[in-house]
Short mmCIF file of C-alpha atoms and ligand atoms in Angstrom, two decimals:
data_model
loop_
_atom_site.label_atom_id
_atom_site.label_comp_id
_atom_site.label_asym_id
_atom_site.label_seq_id
_atom_site.Cartn_x
_atom_site.Cartn_y
_atom_site.Cartn_z
CA MET A 319 9.74 -10.56 -30.06
CA SER A 320 6.21 -10.43 -31.10
CA GLN A 321 3.44 -9.85 -28.69
CA SER A 322 2.27 -13.07 -26.89
CA ASN A 323 -1.30 -13.98 -25.97
CA VAL A 324 -0.92 -13.07 -22.42
CA ARG A 325 -3.18 -10.21 -21.69
CA VAL A 326 -3.67 -8.79 -18.04
CA ARG A 327 -5.61 -6.03 -16.81
CA PHE A 328 -5.86 -3.57 -13.87
CA ALA A 329 -9.32 -2.73 -13.26
CA PRO A 330 -9.70 -0.01 -10.57
CA SER A 331 -12.98 1.60 -9.72
CA PRO A 332 -12.34 5.35 -9.37
CA THR A 333 -13.57 5.87 -5.83
CA GLY A 334 -10.76 7.51 -4.22
CA GLY A 335 -6.88 7.40 -3.75
CA LEU A 336 -4.95 4.22 -4.43
CA HIS A 337 -3.96 2.03 -1.45
CA LEU A 338 -0.38 0.45 -1.66
CA GLY A 339 -2.16 -2.87 -2.12
CA GLY A 340 -3.69 -1.43 -5.32
CA VAL A 341 -0.31 -0.51 -6.62
CA ARG A 342 0.94 -4.01 -5.80
CA THR A 343 -1.88 -5.53 -7.80
CA VAL A 344 -0.87 -3.33 -10.91
CA LEU A 345 2.81 -4.27 -10.37
CA PHE A 346 2.20 -8.01 -10.28
CA ASN A 347 -0.07 -7.69 -13.32
CA TYR A 348 2.59 -5.69 -15.07
CA LEU A 349 5.56 -7.92 -14.12
CA PHE A 350 3.68 -10.84 -15.43
CA ALA A 351 2.70 -9.12 -18.64
CA LYS A 352 6.42 -8.12 -19.23
CA LYS A 353 7.87 -11.36 -18.41
CA HIS A 354 5.58 -13.16 -20.96
CA ASN A 355 5.83 -10.44 -23.43
CA GLY A 356 2.18 -9.76 -23.10
CA THR A 357 -0.12 -6.69 -22.94
CA PHE A 358 -1.04 -4.79 -19.74
CA VAL A 359 -4.51 -3.24 -20.13
CA LEU A 360 -5.95 -0.47 -17.88
CA ARG A 361 -9.78 -0.53 -17.57
CA ILE A 362 -11.69 1.90 -15.52
CA GLU A 363 -14.58 0.29 -13.72
CA ASP A 364 -16.86 3.17 -13.12
CA THR A 365 -20.24 1.66 -13.43
CA ASP A 366 -21.26 2.33 -9.90
CA GLN A 367 -22.15 5.99 -10.29
CA SER A 368 -22.89 6.45 -6.52
CA ARG A 369 -19.26 5.75 -5.65
CA TYR A 370 -17.77 7.74 -8.44
CA VAL A 371 -15.33 10.25 -7.25
CA GLU A 372 -14.21 13.09 -9.54
CA GLY A 373 -10.48 13.33 -9.86
CA ALA A 374 -9.94 9.68 -8.91
CA GLU A 375 -9.32 8.40 -12.37
CA GLN A 376 -6.67 11.10 -13.05
CA TYR A 377 -5.10 10.24 -9.85
CA ILE A 378 -4.79 6.50 -10.95
CA LEU A 379 -3.24 7.59 -14.10
CA ASP A 380 -0.81 9.95 -12.38
CA CYS A 381 0.16 7.14 -9.89
CA LEU A 382 0.91 4.62 -12.74
CA GLN A 383 2.91 7.11 -14.36
CA TRP A 384 4.87 8.04 -11.19
CA CYS A 385 5.54 4.43 -10.85
CA GLY A 386 6.50 3.91 -14.46
CA LEU A 387 3.77 1.19 -14.81
CA ASN A 388 2.53 2.37 -17.95
CA PRO A 389 -0.49 0.45 -19.61
CA ASP A 390 -0.29 -0.65 -23.26
CA GLU A 391 -4.06 -0.11 -23.75
CA GLY A 392 -6.37 2.00 -21.69
CA PRO A 393 -8.29 5.29 -21.52
CA GLY A 394 -6.36 8.05 -23.24
CA ILE A 395 -4.09 5.39 -24.67
CA GLY A 396 -6.51 3.59 -26.93
CA GLY A 397 -6.17 -0.03 -28.22
CA GLN A 398 -7.98 -2.54 -30.19
CA TYR A 399 -10.76 -3.13 -27.44
CA ALA A 400 -11.59 0.56 -26.75
CA PRO A 401 -13.32 2.15 -25.03
CA TYR A 402 -11.70 1.17 -21.75
CA ARG A 403 -13.98 3.04 -19.45
CA GLN A 404 -16.99 0.95 -18.64
CA SER A 405 -19.41 3.82 -18.39
CA GLU A 406 -18.63 4.29 -22.13
CA ARG A 407 -19.47 0.65 -22.77
CA LYS A 408 -22.83 0.70 -21.02
CA ALA A 409 -24.87 -0.21 -24.15
CA LEU A 410 -23.22 -3.50 -24.69
CA TYR A 411 -23.83 -5.28 -21.42
CA ARG A 412 -27.67 -5.49 -21.65
CA GLU A 413 -27.46 -8.00 -24.49
CA TYR A 414 -25.65 -10.47 -22.23
CA ALA A 415 -27.91 -9.92 -19.29
CA GLU A 416 -30.97 -10.54 -21.55
CA ARG A 417 -29.37 -13.61 -23.02
CA LEU A 418 -28.96 -15.02 -19.48
CA VAL A 419 -32.65 -14.28 -18.90
CA ALA A 420 -33.67 -16.10 -22.02
CA GLN A 421 -31.55 -19.08 -20.91
CA GLY A 422 -33.14 -19.11 -17.47
CA HIS A 423 -29.84 -18.27 -15.76
CA ALA A 424 -31.05 -14.80 -14.68
CA TYR A 425 -34.34 -13.17 -14.18
CA TYR A 426 -36.08 -9.68 -13.84
CA ALA A 427 -36.68 -8.49 -10.48
CA PHE A 428 -39.18 -5.63 -9.56
CA ASP A 429 -38.79 -5.29 -5.85
CA THR A 430 -38.46 -1.65 -4.75
CA PRO A 431 -35.54 -0.53 -2.56
CA GLU A 432 -38.10 -0.03 0.16
CA GLU A 433 -39.40 -3.55 -0.01
CA LEU A 434 -35.95 -5.03 0.09
CA ASP A 435 -35.07 -2.88 3.10
CA LYS A 436 -38.09 -4.17 4.89
CA ASN A 437 -37.21 -7.85 4.12
CA ARG A 438 -33.71 -7.26 5.49
CA LYS A 439 -35.15 -5.75 8.61
CA GLU A 440 -37.83 -8.47 9.13
CA ILE A 441 -36.16 -11.59 7.94
CA PRO A 442 -33.10 -12.61 9.83
CA ASN A 443 -30.10 -13.29 7.53
CA PHE A 444 -32.19 -12.32 4.49
CA GLN A 445 -30.74 -13.45 1.19
CA TYR A 446 -32.13 -12.66 -2.21
CA GLY A 447 -31.58 -16.19 -3.41
CA HIS A 448 -33.15 -19.68 -3.75
CA VAL A 449 -34.86 -19.71 -0.39
CA TYR A 450 -36.81 -16.47 -0.67
CA ARG A 451 -36.96 -15.58 -4.37
CA SER A 452 -40.21 -17.20 -4.86
CA GLN A 453 -41.84 -14.98 -2.33
CA LEU A 454 -40.33 -11.85 -3.96
CA ARG A 455 -41.53 -9.93 -7.04
CA ASN A 456 -39.60 -11.09 -9.93
CA SER A 457 -39.99 -12.89 -13.19
CA LEU A 458 -39.71 -16.35 -11.47
CA SER A 459 -42.56 -15.77 -9.08
CA LEU A 460 -44.88 -13.60 -11.17
CA SER A 461 -46.99 -14.75 -14.31
CA GLU A 462 -45.55 -14.28 -17.62
CA HIS A 463 -48.31 -11.91 -18.46
CA ASP A 464 -47.55 -9.72 -15.46
CA VAL A 465 -43.97 -9.69 -16.13
CA ASP A 466 -44.65 -8.56 -19.77
CA LEU A 467 -46.97 -5.86 -18.66
CA MET A 468 -44.65 -4.54 -16.16
CA LEU A 469 -41.72 -4.68 -18.74
CA ASP A 470 -44.04 -2.84 -21.36
CA ASN A 471 -45.00 -0.18 -18.67
CA GLY A 472 -41.28 0.48 -18.07
CA THR A 473 -41.60 -0.67 -14.33
CA PRO A 474 -38.08 -0.12 -12.87
CA HIS A 475 -36.38 -3.53 -12.63
CA VAL A 476 -32.90 -5.08 -12.38
CA ILE A 477 -31.71 -8.35 -13.71
CA ARG A 478 -30.41 -10.85 -11.17
CA ILE A 479 -28.33 -13.93 -11.64
CA LYS A 480 -30.21 -17.10 -10.56
CA MET A 481 -27.84 -18.66 -8.36
CA PRO A 482 -28.13 -22.55 -8.38
CA ALA A 483 -29.11 -24.28 -5.01
CA ASP A 484 -26.79 -27.08 -3.67
CA GLU A 485 -23.99 -26.83 -6.07
CA THR A 486 -20.28 -26.62 -5.70
CA VAL A 487 -18.32 -24.30 -7.83
CA ARG A 488 -14.66 -24.75 -8.19
CA PHE A 489 -11.73 -23.28 -9.81
CA THR A 490 -7.86 -23.59 -9.50
CA ASP A 491 -6.32 -20.29 -8.33
CA MET A 492 -2.68 -19.75 -9.39
CA ILE A 493 -1.73 -18.87 -5.82
CA ARG A 494 -4.27 -20.72 -3.74
CA GLY A 495 -4.64 -23.96 -5.75
CA ASP A 496 -8.19 -25.60 -5.69
CA VAL A 497 -10.90 -23.36 -4.36
CA SER A 498 -14.49 -24.31 -3.94
CA PHE A 499 -17.72 -22.40 -3.00
CA ASP A 500 -21.11 -23.67 -1.99
CA THR A 501 -23.71 -21.89 -4.13
CA ASN A 502 -26.25 -21.81 -1.32
CA GLN A 503 -23.98 -19.11 0.50
CA VAL A 504 -24.20 -16.82 -2.39
CA ASP A 505 -27.13 -14.49 -3.10
CA ASP A 506 -28.60 -13.60 -6.44
CA LYS A 507 -26.38 -10.70 -7.44
CA VAL A 508 -27.80 -7.94 -9.39
CA LEU A 509 -26.21 -7.99 -12.84
CA LEU A 510 -27.91 -5.18 -14.58
CA LYS A 511 -29.18 -2.19 -12.57
CA ALA A 512 -32.51 -0.21 -13.05
CA ASP A 513 -30.64 2.53 -14.85
CA GLY A 514 -29.36 0.06 -17.39
CA MET A 515 -25.77 0.13 -16.00
CA PRO A 516 -24.25 -3.25 -15.49
CA THR A 517 -22.98 -4.19 -11.93
CA TYR A 518 -19.24 -4.99 -11.42
CA HIS A 519 -20.04 -8.70 -11.66
CA LEU A 520 -21.42 -8.57 -15.04
CA ALA A 521 -19.13 -5.88 -16.57
CA VAL A 522 -15.92 -7.70 -15.34
CA VAL A 523 -16.84 -10.95 -16.93
CA VAL A 524 -18.14 -9.45 -20.16
CA ASP A 525 -15.05 -7.08 -20.52
CA ASP A 526 -12.64 -9.71 -19.43
CA TYR A 527 -13.95 -11.84 -22.21
CA LEU A 528 -14.24 -9.11 -24.88
CA MET A 529 -10.87 -7.76 -24.18
CA LYS A 530 -9.46 -11.38 -24.41
CA ILE A 531 -7.97 -11.12 -20.85
CA SER A 532 -5.80 -14.39 -20.27
CA HIS A 533 -4.85 -13.79 -16.55
CA ALA A 534 -6.77 -11.86 -13.91
CA PHE A 535 -4.78 -11.04 -10.72
CA ARG A 536 -6.60 -9.16 -8.14
CA GLY A 537 -6.89 -8.56 -4.44
CA GLU A 538 -8.11 -11.38 -2.12
CA GLU A 539 -11.15 -9.33 -1.21
CA TRP A 540 -12.72 -10.37 -4.53
CA LEU A 541 -12.39 -14.10 -3.77
CA PRO A 542 -16.08 -14.27 -2.53
CA SER A 543 -17.27 -12.89 -5.88
CA ALA A 544 -15.43 -15.62 -7.81
CA PRO A 545 -18.39 -18.03 -7.79
CA VAL A 546 -20.57 -15.63 -9.41
CA HIS A 547 -18.14 -14.81 -12.13
CA LEU A 548 -17.38 -18.57 -12.67
CA LEU A 549 -21.04 -19.25 -13.30
CA LEU A 550 -21.35 -16.20 -15.63
CA TRP A 551 -18.46 -17.35 -17.80
CA LYS A 552 -20.11 -20.91 -18.02
CA TYR A 553 -23.73 -19.66 -18.59
CA LEU A 554 -22.42 -17.26 -21.35
CA GLY A 555 -20.66 -20.22 -22.97
CA TRP A 556 -17.31 -18.89 -22.58
CA GLU A 557 -15.83 -21.19 -20.06
CA GLN A 558 -12.81 -22.33 -22.24
CA HIS A 559 -11.81 -18.52 -22.50
CA MET A 560 -11.92 -17.88 -18.76
CA PRO A 561 -8.80 -16.18 -17.53
CA GLN A 562 -6.58 -17.89 -15.04
CA TRP A 563 -7.11 -16.30 -11.73
CA ALA A 564 -4.83 -15.49 -8.88
CA HIS A 565 -5.99 -13.77 -5.86
CA LEU A 566 -3.41 -11.72 -4.21
CA PRO A 567 -2.77 -11.84 -0.42
CA LEU A 568 -3.93 -8.99 1.84
CA ILE A 569 -1.42 -6.58 3.18
CA LEU A 570 -1.78 -6.62 6.94
CA LYS A 571 -1.34 -4.07 9.62
CA PRO A 572 2.20 -3.94 11.19
CA ASP A 573 1.01 -6.24 14.14
CA GLY A 574 -0.61 -8.73 11.58
CA HIS A 575 -4.01 -8.35 12.83
CA GLY A 576 -6.24 -7.38 9.96
CA LYS A 577 -5.99 -5.54 6.61
CA LEU A 578 -3.89 -2.43 6.47
CA SER A 579 -6.35 0.39 6.29
CA LYS A 580 -6.21 4.16 5.50
CA ARG A 581 -6.78 4.81 9.18
CA ASP A 582 -3.75 2.71 10.18
CA GLY A 583 -1.69 5.22 8.21
CA ALA A 584 -3.01 8.04 10.32
CA LYS A 585 -2.56 6.07 13.49
CA PHE A 586 0.97 5.03 12.94
CA GLY A 587 2.13 8.01 10.87
CA PHE A 588 3.01 6.34 7.66
CA PRO A 589 1.53 6.60 4.32
CA VAL A 590 -0.95 4.03 2.95
CA TYR A 591 -1.64 5.58 -0.44
CA ALA A 592 0.70 5.84 -3.42
CA MET A 593 0.53 9.58 -3.42
CA ASP A 594 -1.30 12.34 -1.60
CA TRP A 595 -5.04 12.18 -1.93
CA LEU A 596 -7.23 15.05 -1.14
CA ASP A 597 -10.85 14.30 -0.51
CA ASP A 598 -12.48 17.30 -1.98
CA LYS A 599 -15.79 16.76 0.05
CA THR A 600 -14.30 16.42 3.47
CA GLY A 601 -10.96 18.30 2.95
CA GLU A 602 -9.30 15.33 4.26
CA LEU A 603 -5.67 14.72 2.92
CA THR A 604 -4.30 11.11 2.93
CA PRO A 605 -0.64 11.26 2.66
CA GLY A 606 1.15 9.30 0.04
CA PHE A 607 4.65 7.64 -0.39
CA ARG A 608 5.69 10.11 -3.16
CA GLU A 609 5.22 13.05 -1.09
CA MET A 610 6.82 11.31 2.03
CA GLY A 611 10.06 11.08 -0.06
CA PHE A 612 10.00 7.56 -1.58
CA LEU A 613 11.60 6.96 -4.85
CA PRO A 614 9.32 5.11 -7.28
CA GLU A 615 12.06 2.33 -7.73
CA ALA A 616 11.95 1.80 -3.90
CA PHE A 617 8.22 1.97 -3.63
CA LEU A 618 7.83 -0.83 -6.34
CA ASN A 619 10.64 -2.74 -4.83
CA LEU A 620 9.17 -2.93 -1.31
CA LEU A 621 5.67 -3.71 -2.86
CA ALA A 622 7.12 -6.46 -4.66
CA MET A 623 8.52 -7.96 -1.52
CA LEU A 624 5.13 -7.63 0.23
CA GLY A 625 3.91 -11.26 -0.46
CA TRP A 626 6.40 -12.43 -3.14
CA ASN A 627 10.04 -13.63 -2.81
CA SER A 628 12.32 -14.63 -5.37
CA GLY A 629 13.39 -17.74 -3.22
CA THR A 630 16.94 -16.21 -2.65
CA ASP A 631 18.29 -13.62 -0.25
CA GLN A 632 18.25 -10.85 -2.76
CA GLU A 633 15.98 -8.02 -1.54
CA ILE A 634 16.97 -5.19 -3.73
CA PHE A 635 15.58 -5.41 -7.27
CA THR A 636 15.54 -3.28 -10.35
CA MET A 637 12.51 -3.47 -12.64
CA GLY A 638 14.41 -5.61 -15.03
CA GLU A 639 15.57 -7.97 -12.27
CA LEU A 640 11.93 -8.15 -11.04
CA ILE A 641 10.64 -9.02 -14.38
CA ASN A 642 13.16 -11.81 -14.76
CA ALA A 643 12.70 -13.22 -11.28
CA PHE A 644 8.88 -12.76 -11.00
CA SER A 645 6.57 -15.77 -11.03
CA ILE A 646 2.88 -15.64 -9.63
CA GLU A 647 3.30 -19.17 -8.18
CA ARG A 648 5.92 -17.76 -5.74
CA VAL A 649 3.37 -15.23 -4.33
CA ASN A 650 2.25 -16.41 -0.80
CA LYS A 651 -1.26 -17.27 0.27
CA ALA A 652 -0.78 -15.74 3.51
CA GLY A 653 -1.12 -11.92 4.19
CA ALA A 654 1.95 -9.95 4.16
CA LYS A 655 2.65 -7.52 7.19
CA PHE A 656 3.59 -4.08 6.30
CA ASP A 657 6.57 -2.79 8.16
CA PHE A 658 7.31 1.04 7.68
CA GLU A 659 10.86 0.70 9.05
CA LYS A 660 11.51 -1.91 6.31
CA ALA A 661 9.85 0.28 3.73
CA LYS A 662 12.27 3.20 4.60
CA TRP A 663 15.31 0.76 4.54
CA PHE A 664 14.40 -0.09 0.95
CA ASN A 665 14.28 3.68 0.06
CA ALA A 666 17.64 4.29 1.79
CA GLU A 667 19.17 1.39 -0.08
CA TRP A 668 17.70 2.90 -3.47
CA ILE A 669 19.06 6.29 -2.74
CA LYS A 670 22.48 4.75 -2.08
CA LYS A 671 22.35 2.80 -5.38
CA MET A 672 21.37 5.67 -7.44
CA SER A 673 23.98 8.20 -8.80
CA GLY A 674 23.97 11.86 -8.17
CA GLU A 675 22.78 12.57 -11.70
CA GLN A 676 19.91 10.16 -11.19
CA LEU A 677 18.85 11.71 -8.06
CA ALA A 678 19.31 15.41 -9.18
CA GLU A 679 15.73 16.15 -10.41
CA SER A 680 14.20 14.60 -7.28
CA VAL A 681 16.52 16.60 -5.01
CA ILE A 682 15.74 19.84 -6.99
CA GLY A 683 12.12 19.10 -6.29
CA VAL A 684 12.63 18.86 -2.52
CA LEU A 685 14.76 21.95 -2.26
CA ASP A 686 12.29 23.80 -4.47
CA ARG A 687 9.45 22.91 -2.04
CA HIS A 688 11.62 24.66 0.66
CA ALA A 689 12.01 27.74 -1.73
CA ILE A 690 15.76 26.87 -2.43
CA THR A 691 16.41 27.19 -6.16
CA VAL A 692 19.48 25.36 -7.31
CA THR A 693 20.51 24.43 -10.89
CA ASN A 694 21.13 20.83 -12.10
CA ASP A 695 24.99 21.24 -12.44
CA ASP A 696 28.19 19.51 -11.55
CA TYR A 697 28.09 20.98 -8.03
CA LEU A 698 24.63 19.74 -7.26
CA VAL A 699 25.60 16.30 -8.42
CA LYS A 700 28.71 16.33 -6.16
CA VAL A 701 26.77 17.55 -3.16
CA ILE A 702 24.25 14.82 -3.62
CA GLU A 703 26.97 12.09 -3.98
CA ALA A 704 28.51 13.48 -0.74
CA VAL A 705 25.32 13.12 1.38
CA LYS A 706 23.17 10.42 -0.17
CA ASP A 707 24.34 7.74 2.20
CA ARG A 708 22.83 9.74 5.01
CA CYS A 709 19.42 10.11 3.48
CA THR A 710 16.55 7.62 4.10
CA LEU A 711 13.78 9.74 2.53
CA LEU A 712 14.22 12.17 -0.25
CA ASN A 713 13.14 14.90 2.12
CA ASP A 714 16.27 14.39 4.18
CA PHE A 715 18.15 15.95 1.40
CA TYR A 716 16.89 19.30 2.46
CA THR A 717 18.64 19.21 5.82
CA GLN A 718 21.55 17.22 4.44
CA THR A 719 22.46 19.63 1.58
CA LEU A 720 21.11 23.03 2.81
CA TYR A 721 24.41 24.13 4.06
CA PHE A 722 25.96 23.54 0.72
CA PHE A 723 23.81 26.26 -0.73
CA GLU A 724 23.55 28.72 2.14
CA ALA A 725 25.86 29.46 4.98
CA PRO A 726 24.50 28.41 8.28
CA VAL A 727 22.65 31.27 10.18
CA GLN A 728 22.58 29.23 13.47
CA TYR A 729 25.36 27.14 15.12
CA ASP A 730 25.15 24.44 17.47
CA LEU A 731 26.71 26.80 20.21
CA VAL A 732 26.13 24.29 22.99
CA ALA A 733 28.54 22.00 21.49
CA VAL A 734 31.20 24.73 20.95
CA LYS A 735 30.71 27.00 23.91
CA PRO A 736 32.15 25.05 27.00
CA LYS A 737 35.44 24.49 25.34
CA TRP A 738 35.98 27.66 23.23
CA THR A 739 39.17 29.46 24.19
CA ASP A 740 41.25 32.37 22.90
CA GLU A 741 43.72 29.67 21.72
CA LYS A 742 41.09 28.34 19.50
CA THR A 743 40.36 31.84 17.91
CA LEU A 744 44.05 32.11 17.15
CA PHE A 745 44.14 28.59 15.57
CA PHE A 746 41.31 29.47 13.31
CA SER A 747 42.73 32.77 12.36
CA GLU A 748 45.95 31.19 11.40
CA LEU A 749 43.98 28.43 9.51
CA ILE A 750 42.40 31.26 7.44
CA THR A 751 45.87 32.41 6.35
CA ARG A 752 47.07 28.92 5.68
CA PHE A 753 43.87 28.25 3.56
CA ASP A 754 44.27 31.40 1.78
CA GLU A 755 47.80 30.38 0.69
CA ALA A 756 46.66 26.90 -0.16
CA GLU A 757 47.36 26.17 -3.82
CA VAL A 758 45.55 22.69 -4.10
CA TRP A 759 41.99 22.69 -2.77
CA GLU A 760 41.37 18.97 -2.45
CA PRO A 761 40.12 16.97 0.72
CA MET A 762 43.34 15.27 1.35
CA GLN A 763 45.52 18.45 1.03
CA LEU A 764 43.18 20.19 3.22
CA GLU A 765 43.21 17.46 5.95
CA ILE A 766 47.09 17.37 5.88
CA LEU A 767 47.28 21.22 6.21
CA PHE A 768 44.74 21.10 9.03
CA LYS A 769 46.58 18.47 11.05
CA TYR A 770 49.83 20.10 10.48
CA LEU A 771 48.59 23.18 12.08
CA THR A 772 46.77 21.35 14.89
CA ASP A 773 50.21 19.71 15.81
CA GLU A 774 51.96 23.10 15.53
CA LYS A 775 49.63 24.65 17.91
CA GLY A 776 49.66 21.76 20.24
CA PHE A 777 46.00 20.85 19.94
CA LYS A 778 44.40 17.45 19.65
CA ILE A 779 42.69 16.87 16.41
CA GLY A 780 39.27 16.37 18.32
CA ASP A 781 39.58 19.88 19.89
CA VAL A 782 39.39 21.68 16.50
CA MET A 783 37.61 19.45 14.31
CA LEU A 784 34.21 19.74 15.78
CA PRO A 785 34.18 23.56 15.90
CA PHE A 786 35.55 23.50 12.30
CA ARG A 787 32.53 21.28 11.20
CA ILE A 788 30.04 23.50 13.09
CA MET A 789 31.55 26.58 11.41
CA LEU A 790 30.79 25.04 7.93
CA VAL A 791 27.76 23.17 8.61
CA GLY A 792 26.11 24.75 11.66
CA GLY A 793 25.64 21.34 13.41
CA LYS A 794 27.27 18.22 14.26
CA PHE A 795 26.39 16.29 11.08
CA GLY A 796 27.31 15.81 7.45
CA PRO A 797 29.96 13.86 5.66
CA HIS A 798 33.80 14.15 6.14
CA VAL A 799 34.47 17.78 7.12
CA PHE A 800 37.32 18.09 4.49
CA ASP A 801 35.01 16.82 1.73
CA ILE A 802 32.60 19.51 2.71
CA ALA A 803 35.34 22.25 2.68
CA ALA A 804 36.53 21.02 -0.73
CA LEU A 805 33.09 21.27 -2.29
CA LEU A 806 32.42 24.68 -0.75
CA GLY A 807 35.60 26.05 -2.19
CA LYS A 808 38.30 28.16 -0.69
CA GLN A 809 36.46 31.60 -0.66
CA GLU A 810 33.28 30.19 0.93
CA THR A 811 35.08 28.10 3.43
CA VAL A 812 37.27 31.04 4.51
CA ALA A 813 34.18 33.26 4.65
CA ARG A 814 32.28 30.70 6.91
CA ILE A 815 35.16 30.47 9.38
CA GLU A 816 35.36 34.27 9.65
CA LYS A 817 31.68 34.63 10.11
CA ALA A 818 31.59 31.79 12.71
CA LEU A 819 34.45 33.24 14.64
CA VAL A 820 32.57 36.51 15.21
CA ALA A 821 29.54 34.43 16.63
CA PHE A 822 31.79 32.15 18.68
CA ASN A 823 33.65 34.90 20.31
CA ALA A 824 30.45 36.84 21.13
CA LEU A 825 29.75 33.99 23.50
N1 LIG B 1033 -13.27 -2.91 -10.02
C1 LIG B 1033 -12.67 -4.01 -9.04
C2 LIG B 1033 -11.73 -3.10 -8.15
O1 LIG B 1033 -12.05 -1.91 -7.98
C3 LIG B 1033 -11.68 -4.84 -9.94
C4 LIG B 1033 -11.66 -6.31 -9.39
C5 LIG B 1033 -11.10 -7.21 -10.33
O2 LIG B 1033 -9.91 -6.91 -10.55
O3 LIG B 1033 -11.90 -7.97 -10.73
O4 LIG B 1033 -10.90 -3.52 -7.62
#
C-alpha cells in the first residue's frame, strides 16, 4: 500500500523526562498514522533555550524505541522536511514573522523585561493586548521614524501577534466538537524573541505547515493556545492547509482531582514517567514504568485505555489490534483517572499472554540486575513458563525464579518446625532412595511415587507436601511442587532434600 497524505507529529520540548501522558500522545498519533497508512513525524521543539535540558532529547528517543513507537521521520532518521530540530531551523522563521508585521497582524515590541515586570506588578490583570498595547513601547504606539531608528540601532525587540479585539475564533476539534474563543481573553503572544528564536506559537504553525502535517493531536493543556495558532494559520494565508486538531483528555490523579503530576508518583509510590529520569542538576531520580518492571506492550495497552475504548469489553490489545480498532472520535473528552492497580493488572495479563521465549530477554535482564547470570536456553524458558502466571511485574521473576538457579540458603523454618518429627526424617530419607531409583523424571510419575510413599508411611499428603516444597523452594510459594522437582532434575532435587534434612534436624 502506498503512503497516504496522513502526516502526524509528536512535537516534544526536551525539558525533562516523558510523562505517561506524553507517551499516550505519541501512541494516539502513531495509531492514527498506522491506521491510515500515514507518516509519523518526530519534531523536537527546542526553541526555548532557557528550558532546554541536556539529555532530554536522547531520553525521548530511547522511550520511543523502548515502546516500539518508531517515527518515520525525525532527528537522526531524516526525511523530506529535515531538519526536525527547531533550533536548527531558526533561520527560516523570521521571514514569516516579518510577513505578519508587514500585513499588520504583528508588530515590533521594544519593552524591556524590567518594564514589563513593572507593568505586571502595578496594573492588576495586566495583559499585553488590545487594552494596553497603545501605552507600551511598540511599533503600533511609536512613530515610524522612531521605530526605524530603533531597528537600525539594533535595539532589542520581539515580534508580537496583534490579537484582534472583540472577535470569536472557532474550530472543530475531532474529540471536542466545536470550540470557540473570545480574542479579548488572549494576550499578544510573542512570536519571535529578541535572540531571533521563534516561540513555540510561531514555530509550531510554520513547521506544521512546512512539514505538511494533516492532523495534530496534543494534550488538552494546549487548547488555550489554539486561538493564537488559528489566527496565525489564517494570517499566513494557509487556512485551507490547517491540520485537523484533537486535544487529548488529561490523565487525572487516582481520586480524579486534578492532573496526574510527577509529585503524585512520589506520593503514591507509582511511576509517572515512561523510564527512569535522573535530573542531573538536583540528582533527583523520577522512577519509570520500564524500571518498575512493565512490559512495553502492557504499558502501551494501559495507556491506550486511558481515555479511549473500543466500544467493546475487550481490554487487552496487541499493537495490531489497537491499530485496527483505534479511532480518534472514540477518545473521551473527560479526563481519565489513573489507577495503578489496573496498570499492574495489564502487565500481569501481558506476562501471561507472552511465551517463555518472548519473556526470556527481559527475565535475563532482571536476574542480571541481581547479579544472577543465566543463559537463554530451554531450561530458562521452561522456568519462565512455570512461574509467569505468578508474576505481576517483571521484577517478580527474581523471587519467583531464583530457587531454580540457586538452592535455597534459608528455609521458612517457622512453617516446618512445629510439626517436624523423626518419622518425617525417615520419610524423606526413604523418598531420596525412591527418587534415586526413579527411571522417569516427570511431574506425574513423581507425584504418584510421592503419594504412594505417603500412604505406605501412614502420612496425610498435607503433612509432607509442605516440607517438601520448602526443601526445594525455601518458602511456601511457587508452582506445583512436582513441576518444580521435574525441572530441577533428579540430582538437584535429591541434593536439596539432603541439605534441608540437615537444617530441619538441627532444629
Ligand atoms: N512542544 C509542545 C510540547 O512540548 C508541543 C505541543 C503541540 O503538539 O503542539 O508539548
